[in-house]
Coordinates of N, CA and C in Angstrom, one line a residue:
M1 N -18.6 67.6 18.2 CA -17.5 66.8 18.7 C -17.9 66.1 20.0
R2 N -18.7 66.8 20.8 CA -19.1 66.3 22.1 C -19.9 65.0 21.9
R3 N -20.8 65.0 20.8 CA -21.6 63.8 20.6 C -20.6 62.6 20.2
N4 N -19.6 62.9 19.4 CA -18.7 61.8 19.0 C -18.0 61.3 20.2
V5 N -17.6 62.2 21.1 CA -16.9 61.7 22.3 C -17.8 60.8 23.2
K6 N -19.1 61.3 23.3 CA -20.0 60.5 24.1 C -20.2 59.1 23.5
I7 N -20.4 59.0 22.1 CA -20.6 57.8 21.5 C -19.4 56.9 21.7
G8 N -18.2 57.4 21.5 CA -16.9 56.7 21.7 C -16.9 56.1 23.2
F9 N -17.2 57.0 24.1 CA -17.1 56.6 25.5 C -18.1 55.4 25.8
L10 N -19.3 55.6 25.3 CA -20.4 54.5 25.5 C -19.9 53.2 24.8
M11 N -19.3 53.3 23.6 CA -18.8 52.1 23.0 C -17.7 51.4 23.8
G12 N -16.8 52.3 24.3 CA -15.7 51.7 25.1 C -16.2 51.1 26.4
A13 N -17.2 51.7 27.0 CA -17.7 51.1 28.3 C -18.4 49.8 27.9
A14 N -19.2 49.8 26.8 CA -19.9 48.5 26.4 C -18.9 47.4 26.2
W15 N -17.8 47.7 25.5 CA -16.8 46.7 25.2 C -16.2 46.2 26.5
I16 N -15.9 47.1 27.5 CA -15.3 46.7 28.7 C -16.3 45.8 29.5
F17 N -17.6 46.2 29.5 CA -18.6 45.4 30.2 C -18.7 44.0 29.6
V18 N -18.7 43.9 28.3 CA -18.9 42.6 27.6 C -17.6 41.8 27.9
L19 N -16.5 42.3 27.9 CA -15.2 41.6 28.2 C -15.3 41.1 29.6
F20 N -15.7 41.9 30.5 CA -15.7 41.6 32.0 C -16.8 40.5 32.2
Y21 N -17.9 40.6 31.5 CA -19.0 39.6 31.6 C -18.5 38.3 31.1
Y22 N -17.9 38.3 29.9 CA -17.4 37.1 29.3 C -16.4 36.4 30.2
M23 N -15.5 37.1 30.7 CA -14.4 36.5 31.6 C -15.0 35.9 32.9
Q24 N -16.1 36.5 33.3 CA -16.8 36.0 34.6 C -17.6 34.7 34.3
T25 N -18.2 34.7 33.1 CA -19.0 33.5 32.8 C -18.2 32.4 32.2
E26 N -17.1 32.6 31.6 CA -16.3 31.5 31.0 C -15.9 30.5 32.0
P27 N -15.3 30.8 33.2 CA -14.9 29.8 34.2 C -16.1 28.9 34.6
L28 N -17.3 29.5 34.6 CA -18.5 28.7 35.1 C -18.8 27.6 34.0
T29 N -18.7 27.9 32.8 CA -19.1 27.0 31.7 C -18.0 25.9 31.6
K30 N -16.7 26.3 31.8 CA -15.6 25.3 31.8 C -15.8 24.4 32.9

């Protein structure tokens, strides 16, 4: 179960990082 939790946490962190990066780069391209 610990491995599943770690994978879920990594996936969640990656999604948050991608969303944050996208929101930061979008205003520059517009």
